[in-house]
Coordinates of C-alpha atoms (C1' of nucleotides) in Angstrom, one line a residue:
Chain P
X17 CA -14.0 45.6 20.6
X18 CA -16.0 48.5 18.9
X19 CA -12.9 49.3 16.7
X20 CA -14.8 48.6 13.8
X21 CA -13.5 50.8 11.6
X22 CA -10.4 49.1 10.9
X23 CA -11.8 46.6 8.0
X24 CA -9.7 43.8 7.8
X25 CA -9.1 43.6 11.3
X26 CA -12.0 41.2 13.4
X27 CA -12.2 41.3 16.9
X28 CA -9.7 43.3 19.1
X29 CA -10.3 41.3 22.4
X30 CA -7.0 40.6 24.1
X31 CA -7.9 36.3 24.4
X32 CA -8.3 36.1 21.2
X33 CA -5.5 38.1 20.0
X34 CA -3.1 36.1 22.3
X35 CA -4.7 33.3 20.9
X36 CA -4.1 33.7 17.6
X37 CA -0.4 34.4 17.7
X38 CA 0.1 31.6 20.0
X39 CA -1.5 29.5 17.6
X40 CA 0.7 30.5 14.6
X41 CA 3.8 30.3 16.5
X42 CA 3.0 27.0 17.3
X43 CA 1.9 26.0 13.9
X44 CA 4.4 27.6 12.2
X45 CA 7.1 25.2 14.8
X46 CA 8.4 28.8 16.2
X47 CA 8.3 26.9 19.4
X48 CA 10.7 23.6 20.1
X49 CA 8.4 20.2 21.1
X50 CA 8.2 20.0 24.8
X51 CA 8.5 23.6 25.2
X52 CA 7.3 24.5 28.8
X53 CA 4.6 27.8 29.0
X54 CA 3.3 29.4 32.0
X55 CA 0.1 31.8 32.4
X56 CA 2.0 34.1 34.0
X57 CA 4.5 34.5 31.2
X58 CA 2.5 34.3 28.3
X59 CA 0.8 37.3 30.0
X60 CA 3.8 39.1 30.8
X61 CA 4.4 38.9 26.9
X62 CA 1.5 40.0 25.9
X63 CA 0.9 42.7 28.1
X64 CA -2.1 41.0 29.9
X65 CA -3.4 39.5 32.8
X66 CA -3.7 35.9 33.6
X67 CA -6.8 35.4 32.4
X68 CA -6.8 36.4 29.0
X69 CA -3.7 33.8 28.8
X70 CA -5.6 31.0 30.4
X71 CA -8.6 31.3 27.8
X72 CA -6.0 31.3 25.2
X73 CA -4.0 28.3 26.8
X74 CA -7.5 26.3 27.1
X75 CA -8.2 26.9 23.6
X76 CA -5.3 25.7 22.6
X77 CA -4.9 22.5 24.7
X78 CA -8.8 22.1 23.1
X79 CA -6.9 21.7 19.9
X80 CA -4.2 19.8 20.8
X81 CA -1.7 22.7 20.2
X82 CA -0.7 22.2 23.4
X83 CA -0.8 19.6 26.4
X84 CA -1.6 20.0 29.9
X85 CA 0.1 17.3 32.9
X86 CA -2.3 16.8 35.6
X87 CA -0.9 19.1 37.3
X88 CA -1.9 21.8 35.2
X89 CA 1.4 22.7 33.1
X90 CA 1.1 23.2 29.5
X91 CA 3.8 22.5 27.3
X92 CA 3.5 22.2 23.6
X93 CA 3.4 18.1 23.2
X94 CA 6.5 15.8 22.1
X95 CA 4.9 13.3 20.1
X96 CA 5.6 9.7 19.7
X97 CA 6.6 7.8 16.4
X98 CA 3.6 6.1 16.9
X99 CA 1.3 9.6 17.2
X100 CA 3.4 10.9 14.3
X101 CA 2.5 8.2 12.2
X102 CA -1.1 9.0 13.0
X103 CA -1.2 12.5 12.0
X104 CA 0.4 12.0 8.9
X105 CA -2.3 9.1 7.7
X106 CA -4.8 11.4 9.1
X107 CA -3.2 14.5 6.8
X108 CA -3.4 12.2 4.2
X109 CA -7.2 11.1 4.9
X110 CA -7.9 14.3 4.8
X111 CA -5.8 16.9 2.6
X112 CA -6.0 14.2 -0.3
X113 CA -10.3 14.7 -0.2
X114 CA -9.8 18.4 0.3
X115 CA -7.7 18.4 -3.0
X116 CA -10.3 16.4 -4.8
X117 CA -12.7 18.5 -4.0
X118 CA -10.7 21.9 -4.8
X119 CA -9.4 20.5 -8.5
X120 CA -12.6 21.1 -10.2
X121 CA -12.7 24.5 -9.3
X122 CA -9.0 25.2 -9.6
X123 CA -8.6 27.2 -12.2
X124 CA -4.9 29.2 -14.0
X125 CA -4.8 31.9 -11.5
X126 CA -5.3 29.9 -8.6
X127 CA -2.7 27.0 -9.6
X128 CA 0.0 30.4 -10.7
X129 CA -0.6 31.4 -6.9
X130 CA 0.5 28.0 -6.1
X131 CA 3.5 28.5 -8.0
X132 CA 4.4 31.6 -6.6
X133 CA 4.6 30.1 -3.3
X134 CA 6.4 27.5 -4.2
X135 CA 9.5 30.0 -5.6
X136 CA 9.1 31.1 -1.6
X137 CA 9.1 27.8 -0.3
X138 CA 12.4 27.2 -2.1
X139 CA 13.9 30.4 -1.0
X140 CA 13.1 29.4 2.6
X141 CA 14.9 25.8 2.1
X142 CA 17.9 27.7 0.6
X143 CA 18.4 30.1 3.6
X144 CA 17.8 27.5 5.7
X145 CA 14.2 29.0 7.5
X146 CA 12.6 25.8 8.9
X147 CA 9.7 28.5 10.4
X148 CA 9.5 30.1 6.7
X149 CA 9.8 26.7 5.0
X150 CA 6.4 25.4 7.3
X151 CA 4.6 28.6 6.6
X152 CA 4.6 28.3 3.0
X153 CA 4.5 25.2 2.8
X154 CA 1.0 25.2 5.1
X155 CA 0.1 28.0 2.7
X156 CA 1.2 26.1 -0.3
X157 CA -2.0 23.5 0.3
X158 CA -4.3 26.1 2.2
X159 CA -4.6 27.6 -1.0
X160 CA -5.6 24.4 -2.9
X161 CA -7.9 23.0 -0.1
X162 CA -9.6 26.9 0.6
X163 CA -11.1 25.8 -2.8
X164 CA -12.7 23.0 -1.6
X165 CA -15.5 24.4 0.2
X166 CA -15.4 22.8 2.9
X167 CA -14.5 24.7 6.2
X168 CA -15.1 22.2 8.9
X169 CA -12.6 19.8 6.9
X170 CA -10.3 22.4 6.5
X171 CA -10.2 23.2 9.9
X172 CA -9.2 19.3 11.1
X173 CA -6.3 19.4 8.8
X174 CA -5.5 23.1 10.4
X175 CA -5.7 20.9 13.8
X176 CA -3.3 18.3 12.7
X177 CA -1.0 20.6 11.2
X178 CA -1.2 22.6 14.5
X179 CA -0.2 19.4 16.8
X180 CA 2.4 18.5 14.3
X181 CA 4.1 22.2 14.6
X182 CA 6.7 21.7 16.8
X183 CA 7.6 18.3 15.5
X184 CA 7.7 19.6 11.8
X185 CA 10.5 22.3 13.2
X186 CA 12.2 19.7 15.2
X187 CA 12.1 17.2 11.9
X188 CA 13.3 20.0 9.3
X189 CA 16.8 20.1 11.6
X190 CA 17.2 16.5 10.9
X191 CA 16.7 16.4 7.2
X192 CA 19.3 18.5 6.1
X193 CA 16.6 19.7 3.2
X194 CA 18.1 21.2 0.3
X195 CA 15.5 21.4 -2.7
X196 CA 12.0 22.1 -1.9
X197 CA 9.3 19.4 -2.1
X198 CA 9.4 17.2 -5.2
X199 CA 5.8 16.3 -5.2
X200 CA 4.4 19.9 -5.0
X201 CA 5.8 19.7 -9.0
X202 CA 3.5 16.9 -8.9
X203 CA 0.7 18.6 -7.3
X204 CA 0.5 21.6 -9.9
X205 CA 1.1 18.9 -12.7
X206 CA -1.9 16.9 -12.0
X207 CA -3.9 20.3 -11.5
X208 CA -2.9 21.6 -14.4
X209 CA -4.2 18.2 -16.5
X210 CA -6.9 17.4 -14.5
X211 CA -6.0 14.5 -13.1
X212 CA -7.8 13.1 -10.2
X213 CA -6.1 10.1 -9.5
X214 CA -2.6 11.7 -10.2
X215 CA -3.9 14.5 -8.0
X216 CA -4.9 12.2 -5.1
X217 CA -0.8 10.5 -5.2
X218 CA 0.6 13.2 -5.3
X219 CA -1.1 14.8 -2.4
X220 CA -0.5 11.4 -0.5
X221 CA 3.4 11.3 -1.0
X222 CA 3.9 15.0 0.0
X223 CA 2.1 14.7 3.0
X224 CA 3.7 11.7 3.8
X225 CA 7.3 11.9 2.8
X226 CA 8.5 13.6 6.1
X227 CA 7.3 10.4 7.9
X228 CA 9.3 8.0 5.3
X229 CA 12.3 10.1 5.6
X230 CA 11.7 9.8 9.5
X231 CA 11.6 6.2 9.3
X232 CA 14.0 5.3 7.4
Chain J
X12 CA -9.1 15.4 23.0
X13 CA -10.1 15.2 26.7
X14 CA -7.5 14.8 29.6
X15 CA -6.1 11.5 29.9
X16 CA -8.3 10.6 33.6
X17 CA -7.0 7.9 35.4
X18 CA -9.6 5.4 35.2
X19 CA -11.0 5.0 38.8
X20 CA -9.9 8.8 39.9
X21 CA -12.4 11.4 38.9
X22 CA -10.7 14.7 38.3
X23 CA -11.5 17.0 41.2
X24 CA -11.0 20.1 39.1
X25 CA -14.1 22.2 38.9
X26 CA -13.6 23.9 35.4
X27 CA -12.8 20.0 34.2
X28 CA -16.4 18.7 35.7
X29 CA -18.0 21.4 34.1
X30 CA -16.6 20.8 30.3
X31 CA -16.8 17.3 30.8
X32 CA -20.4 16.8 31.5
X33 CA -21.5 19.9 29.6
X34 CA -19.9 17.9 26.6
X35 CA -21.6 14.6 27.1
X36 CA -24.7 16.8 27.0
X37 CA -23.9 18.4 23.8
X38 CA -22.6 15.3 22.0
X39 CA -25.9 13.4 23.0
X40 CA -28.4 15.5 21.8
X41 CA -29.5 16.7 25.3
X42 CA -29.5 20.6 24.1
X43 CA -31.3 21.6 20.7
X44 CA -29.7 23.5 18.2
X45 CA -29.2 27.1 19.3
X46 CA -29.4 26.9 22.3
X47 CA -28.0 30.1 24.2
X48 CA -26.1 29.3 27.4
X49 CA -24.7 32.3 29.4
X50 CA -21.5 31.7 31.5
X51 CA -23.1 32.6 34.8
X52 CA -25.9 30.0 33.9
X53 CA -23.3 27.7 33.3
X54 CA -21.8 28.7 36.7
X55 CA -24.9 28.1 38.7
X56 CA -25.8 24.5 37.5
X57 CA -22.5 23.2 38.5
X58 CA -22.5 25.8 41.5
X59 CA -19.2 27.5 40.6
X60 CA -18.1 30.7 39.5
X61 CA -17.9 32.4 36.6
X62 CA -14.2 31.5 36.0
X63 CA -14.8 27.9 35.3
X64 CA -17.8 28.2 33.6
X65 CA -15.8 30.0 31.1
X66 CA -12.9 27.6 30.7
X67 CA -14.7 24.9 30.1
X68 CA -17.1 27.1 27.2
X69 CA -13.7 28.2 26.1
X70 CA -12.9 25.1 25.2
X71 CA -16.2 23.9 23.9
X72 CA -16.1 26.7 21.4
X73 CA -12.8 25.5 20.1
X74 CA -13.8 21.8 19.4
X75 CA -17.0 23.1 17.5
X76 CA -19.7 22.2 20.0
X77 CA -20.5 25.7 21.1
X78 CA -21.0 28.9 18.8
X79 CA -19.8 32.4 20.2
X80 CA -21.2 35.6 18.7
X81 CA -19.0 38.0 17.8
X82 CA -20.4 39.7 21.1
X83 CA -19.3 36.7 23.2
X84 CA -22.4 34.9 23.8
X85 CA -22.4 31.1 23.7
X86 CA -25.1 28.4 21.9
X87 CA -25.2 25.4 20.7
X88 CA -24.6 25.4 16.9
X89 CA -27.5 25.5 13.9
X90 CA -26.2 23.7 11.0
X91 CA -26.4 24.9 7.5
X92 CA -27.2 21.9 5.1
X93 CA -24.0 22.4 3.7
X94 CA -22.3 22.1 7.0
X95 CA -24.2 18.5 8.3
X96 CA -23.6 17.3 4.5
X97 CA -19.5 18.4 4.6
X98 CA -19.6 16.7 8.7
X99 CA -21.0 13.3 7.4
X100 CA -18.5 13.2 4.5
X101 CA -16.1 13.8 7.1
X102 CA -17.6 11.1 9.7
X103 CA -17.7 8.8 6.3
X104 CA -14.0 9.2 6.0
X105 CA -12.7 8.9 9.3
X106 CA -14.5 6.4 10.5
X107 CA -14.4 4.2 7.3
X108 CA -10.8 4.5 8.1
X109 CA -11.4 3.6 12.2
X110 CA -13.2 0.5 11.4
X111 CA -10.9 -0.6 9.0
X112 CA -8.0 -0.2 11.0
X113 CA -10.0 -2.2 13.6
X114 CA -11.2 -4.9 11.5
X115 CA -7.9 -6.9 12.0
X116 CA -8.1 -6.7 16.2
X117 CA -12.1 -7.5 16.1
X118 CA -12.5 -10.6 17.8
X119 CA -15.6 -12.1 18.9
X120 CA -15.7 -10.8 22.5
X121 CA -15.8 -7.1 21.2
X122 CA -18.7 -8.3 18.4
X123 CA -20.7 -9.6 21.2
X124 CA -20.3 -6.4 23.5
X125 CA -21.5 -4.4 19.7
X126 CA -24.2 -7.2 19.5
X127 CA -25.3 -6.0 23.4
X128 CA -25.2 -2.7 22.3
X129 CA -27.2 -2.8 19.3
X130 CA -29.8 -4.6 21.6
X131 CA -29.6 -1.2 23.8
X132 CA -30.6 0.6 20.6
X133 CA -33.5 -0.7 19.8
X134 CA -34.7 -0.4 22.7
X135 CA -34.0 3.2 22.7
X136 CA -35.6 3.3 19.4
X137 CA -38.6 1.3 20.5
X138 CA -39.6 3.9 23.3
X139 CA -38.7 6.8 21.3
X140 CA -35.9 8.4 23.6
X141 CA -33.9 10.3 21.1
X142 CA -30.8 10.8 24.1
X143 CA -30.4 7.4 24.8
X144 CA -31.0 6.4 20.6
X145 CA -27.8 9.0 20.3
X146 CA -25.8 8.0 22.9
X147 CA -25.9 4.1 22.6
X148 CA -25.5 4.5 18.6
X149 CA -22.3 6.4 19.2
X150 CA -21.5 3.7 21.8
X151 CA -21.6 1.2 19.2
X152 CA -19.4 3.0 17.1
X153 CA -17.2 4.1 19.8
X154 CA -16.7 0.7 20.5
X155 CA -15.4 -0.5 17.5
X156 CA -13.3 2.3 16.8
X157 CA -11.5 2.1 20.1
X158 CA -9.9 -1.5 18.8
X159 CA -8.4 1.0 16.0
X160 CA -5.6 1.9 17.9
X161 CA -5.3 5.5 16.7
X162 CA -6.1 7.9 19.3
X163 CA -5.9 10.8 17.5
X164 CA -8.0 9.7 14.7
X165 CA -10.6 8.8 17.2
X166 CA -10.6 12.2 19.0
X167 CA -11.1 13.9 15.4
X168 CA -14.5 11.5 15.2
X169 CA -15.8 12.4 18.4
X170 CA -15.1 15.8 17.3
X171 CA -17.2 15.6 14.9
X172 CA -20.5 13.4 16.9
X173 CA -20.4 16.9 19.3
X174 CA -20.7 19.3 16.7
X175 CA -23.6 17.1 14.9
X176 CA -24.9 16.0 18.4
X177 CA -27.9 19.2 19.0
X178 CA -28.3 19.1 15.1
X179 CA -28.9 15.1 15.7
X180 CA -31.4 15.5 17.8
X181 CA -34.0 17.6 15.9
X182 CA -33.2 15.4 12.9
X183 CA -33.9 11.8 15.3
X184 CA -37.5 13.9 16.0
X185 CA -38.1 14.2 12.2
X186 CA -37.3 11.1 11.2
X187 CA -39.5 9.4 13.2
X188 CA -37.6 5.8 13.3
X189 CA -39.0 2.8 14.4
X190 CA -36.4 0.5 13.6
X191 CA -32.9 0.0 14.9
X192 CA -30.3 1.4 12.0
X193 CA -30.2 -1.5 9.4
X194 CA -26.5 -1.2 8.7
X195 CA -25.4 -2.0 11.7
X196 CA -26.2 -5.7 11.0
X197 CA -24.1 -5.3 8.0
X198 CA -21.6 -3.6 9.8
X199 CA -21.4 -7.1 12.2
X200 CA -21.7 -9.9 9.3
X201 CA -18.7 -7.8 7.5
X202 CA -16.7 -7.9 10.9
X203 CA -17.4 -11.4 11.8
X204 CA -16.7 -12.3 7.9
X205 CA -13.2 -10.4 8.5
X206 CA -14.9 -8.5 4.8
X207 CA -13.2 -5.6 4.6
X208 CA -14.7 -3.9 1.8
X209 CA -18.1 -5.0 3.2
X210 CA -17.4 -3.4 6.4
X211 CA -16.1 0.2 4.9
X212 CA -19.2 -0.1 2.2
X213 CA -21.7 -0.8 5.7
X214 CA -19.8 1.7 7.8
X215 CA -19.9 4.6 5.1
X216 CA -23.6 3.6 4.7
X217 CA -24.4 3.9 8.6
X218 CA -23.0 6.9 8.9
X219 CA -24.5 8.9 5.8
X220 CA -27.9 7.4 5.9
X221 CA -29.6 10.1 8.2
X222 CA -28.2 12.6 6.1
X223 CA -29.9 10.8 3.1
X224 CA -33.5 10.5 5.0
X225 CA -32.6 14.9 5.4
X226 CA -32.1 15.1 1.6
X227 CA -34.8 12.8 0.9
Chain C
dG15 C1' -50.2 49.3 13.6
dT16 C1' -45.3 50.1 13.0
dT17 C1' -41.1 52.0 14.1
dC18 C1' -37.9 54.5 16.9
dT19 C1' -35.9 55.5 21.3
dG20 C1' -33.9 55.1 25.6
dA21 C1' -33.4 53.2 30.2
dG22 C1' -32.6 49.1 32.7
dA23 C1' -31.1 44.4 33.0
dT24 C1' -28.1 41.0 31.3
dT25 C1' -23.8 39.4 29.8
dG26 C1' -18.9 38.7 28.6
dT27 C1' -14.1 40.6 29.7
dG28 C1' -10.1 41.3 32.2
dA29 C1' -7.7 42.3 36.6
dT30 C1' -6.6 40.9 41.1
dC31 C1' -6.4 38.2 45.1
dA32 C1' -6.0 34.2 48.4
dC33 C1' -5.0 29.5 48.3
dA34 C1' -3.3 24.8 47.5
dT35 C1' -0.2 22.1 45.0
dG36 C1' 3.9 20.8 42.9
dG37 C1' 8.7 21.2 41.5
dA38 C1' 13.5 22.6 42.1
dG39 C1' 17.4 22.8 44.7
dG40 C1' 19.8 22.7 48.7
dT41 C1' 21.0 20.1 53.0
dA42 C1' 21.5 16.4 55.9
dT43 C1' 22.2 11.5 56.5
dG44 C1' 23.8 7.0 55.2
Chain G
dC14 C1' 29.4 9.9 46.6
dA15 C1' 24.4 8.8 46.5
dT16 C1' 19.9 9.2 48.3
dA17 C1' 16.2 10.9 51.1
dC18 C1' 14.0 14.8 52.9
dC19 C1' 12.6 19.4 53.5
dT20 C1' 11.9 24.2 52.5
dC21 C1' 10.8 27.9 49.5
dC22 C1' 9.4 29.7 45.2
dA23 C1' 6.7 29.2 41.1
dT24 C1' 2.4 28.0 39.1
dG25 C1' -2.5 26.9 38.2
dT26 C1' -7.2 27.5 40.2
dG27 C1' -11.3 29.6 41.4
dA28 C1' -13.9 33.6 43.4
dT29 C1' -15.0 38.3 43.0
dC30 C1' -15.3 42.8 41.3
dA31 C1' -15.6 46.9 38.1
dC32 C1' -16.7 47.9 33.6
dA33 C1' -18.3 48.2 28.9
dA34 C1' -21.0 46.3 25.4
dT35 C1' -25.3 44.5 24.1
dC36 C1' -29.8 42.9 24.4
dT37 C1' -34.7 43.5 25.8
dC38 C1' -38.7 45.7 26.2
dA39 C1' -41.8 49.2 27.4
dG40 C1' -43.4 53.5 25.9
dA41 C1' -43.5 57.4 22.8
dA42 C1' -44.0 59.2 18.1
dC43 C1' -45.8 58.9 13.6

DNA sequence: GTTCTGAGATTGTGATCACATGGAGGTATG
DNA sequence: CATACCTCCATGTGATCACAATCTCAGAAC
């Protein structure tokens, strides 16, 4: 707690650092949908007790990252077509505003950054990495939307991208992808020109196109 | 975003209780804006330990209705400008999206129970109790929303009504209001009208009119 | 009057324990 | 062979405790 001489580094305390690495894993779709967790093990992993586990299972279920039966057992969730569906219009609600807002104040460096990432994503699809694949693919539009300057927005998609985590892993084995997104092409197109409207699309299909493929 | 209660069994679990009503308290405006709450505060009230009283602040904290310092202690948030502007922009989209999605399965049983409601509001309004003015406005739009069918979209809104609620409150005491919100008789003609872009035009005007009277 | 200091009180954190509940798996019974 | 039952182990819950960090505020120093 009073290590504050590391700088990047925030707080040390052992809830919150469980926490966070729980959180990416699940995010991230390290862990399979209907994955069962116990406080006793999550502590064993961490080296802590059961508390600091509890706090960081709490938070979690808070945020949907993972669900609790009445009996108390968390397990990250197995969604339904029907909560699937949800998320994805809800990504698209909001990730298409966050780009709006970003594109003004996207400029060359920021949209090369983009590009960058999206030579990793590719790499991931070609090995075959569904967790590297979601990670730069989440980083792929947290870097557009961290323009938009608007935290508490960016945190709800953070929350639907978290309760889709498991899912997204479970998805990727079924599509067999081999080329990365098509629309992220899109995405830097429209930033590039400027274009709103183009922008808005663009952001729609990507967020969307796991459903379609699921659906059809 | 809260466990799925049976509807006549209240949970017996202590840590549940305490989140569950501390919440209600936020989202309605009960506590003003930073407020400090200390766990063993907490734990008195609701006559439990410390170990509840936690869990349930734990996951306060992580839907946004509570505030911890980097030391740990707990309050109720104090909105930036920024912040309340970026929360009604996201109430404006997600529940422009809620109504519409409801507009289809609003028949005129459901109008009438809004019609009661709004009734309950001006009374509210009419003897200047800011608590019940919060808590039947958010009724009325609960109500509505819940014929939306989307669950997770819902949770997202309510998500955001907590993290507004203490800020709600000071603003309901500078306002000053003596009427009952105008749009929600737009809201109403545009549902009974089956006027879709009347009711997403009404809605998004409900919604972002006390941030208006803030900036005005 | 203002600022610094230090001691005491307050607060969050994490570990541990007793307890009740629920689930898994084996056994008996049809 | 299937099903009901029962026992034992695993698991979540809540209370309590020791501890460290932090806040508060009175009093001293300038």
């Amino acid at each position: 707690m009073t290590l504050t001489a590391r700088p990047t580094e925030a707080t040390t305390v052992a809830h919150d650092r469980v926490f966070r690495h729980l959180r990416s894993r699940i995010m991230h779709g390290d862990l399979p949908p209907g994955q069962a967790l116990t406080l006793r093990g999550i502590g064993k992993d961490y080296n802590v007790s059961m508390t600091p586990a509890r706090e960081a299972a709490r938070r979690l279920v808070a945020e949907g990252a993972l669900t609790m039966s009445s009996s108390g057992r968390i397990a990250t969730p197995e969604l339904s077509n029907d909560r699937i569906e949800e998320l994805a219009a809800l990504r698209a609600l909001l990730e298409v505003e966050l780009a709006s807002r970003a594109l003004p104040r996207a400029h060359m460096a920021l949209i090369e950054r983009m590009q960058i990432i999206n030579t990793a994503i590719a790499d991931a699809v070609q090995r075959g990495d569904a967790v590297a694949y979601i990670r730069t693919n989440l980083e792929f539009h947290r870097t557009l939307y961290l323009r938009a300057q608007a935290p508490a927005m960016l945190a709800m998609a953070e929350t639907v991208w978290l309760q889709m985590g498991p899912t997204m892993r479970a998805l990727y084995g079924r599509l067999r992808r081999t080329e990365p997104p098509q629309f992220h092409r899109l995405i830097l197109a429209a930033l590039k020109a400027g274009d709103e409207p183009g922008l808005r699309l663009a952001v729609r299909s990507d967020v969307t196109q796991g459903l379609r493929m699921l659906a059809g």
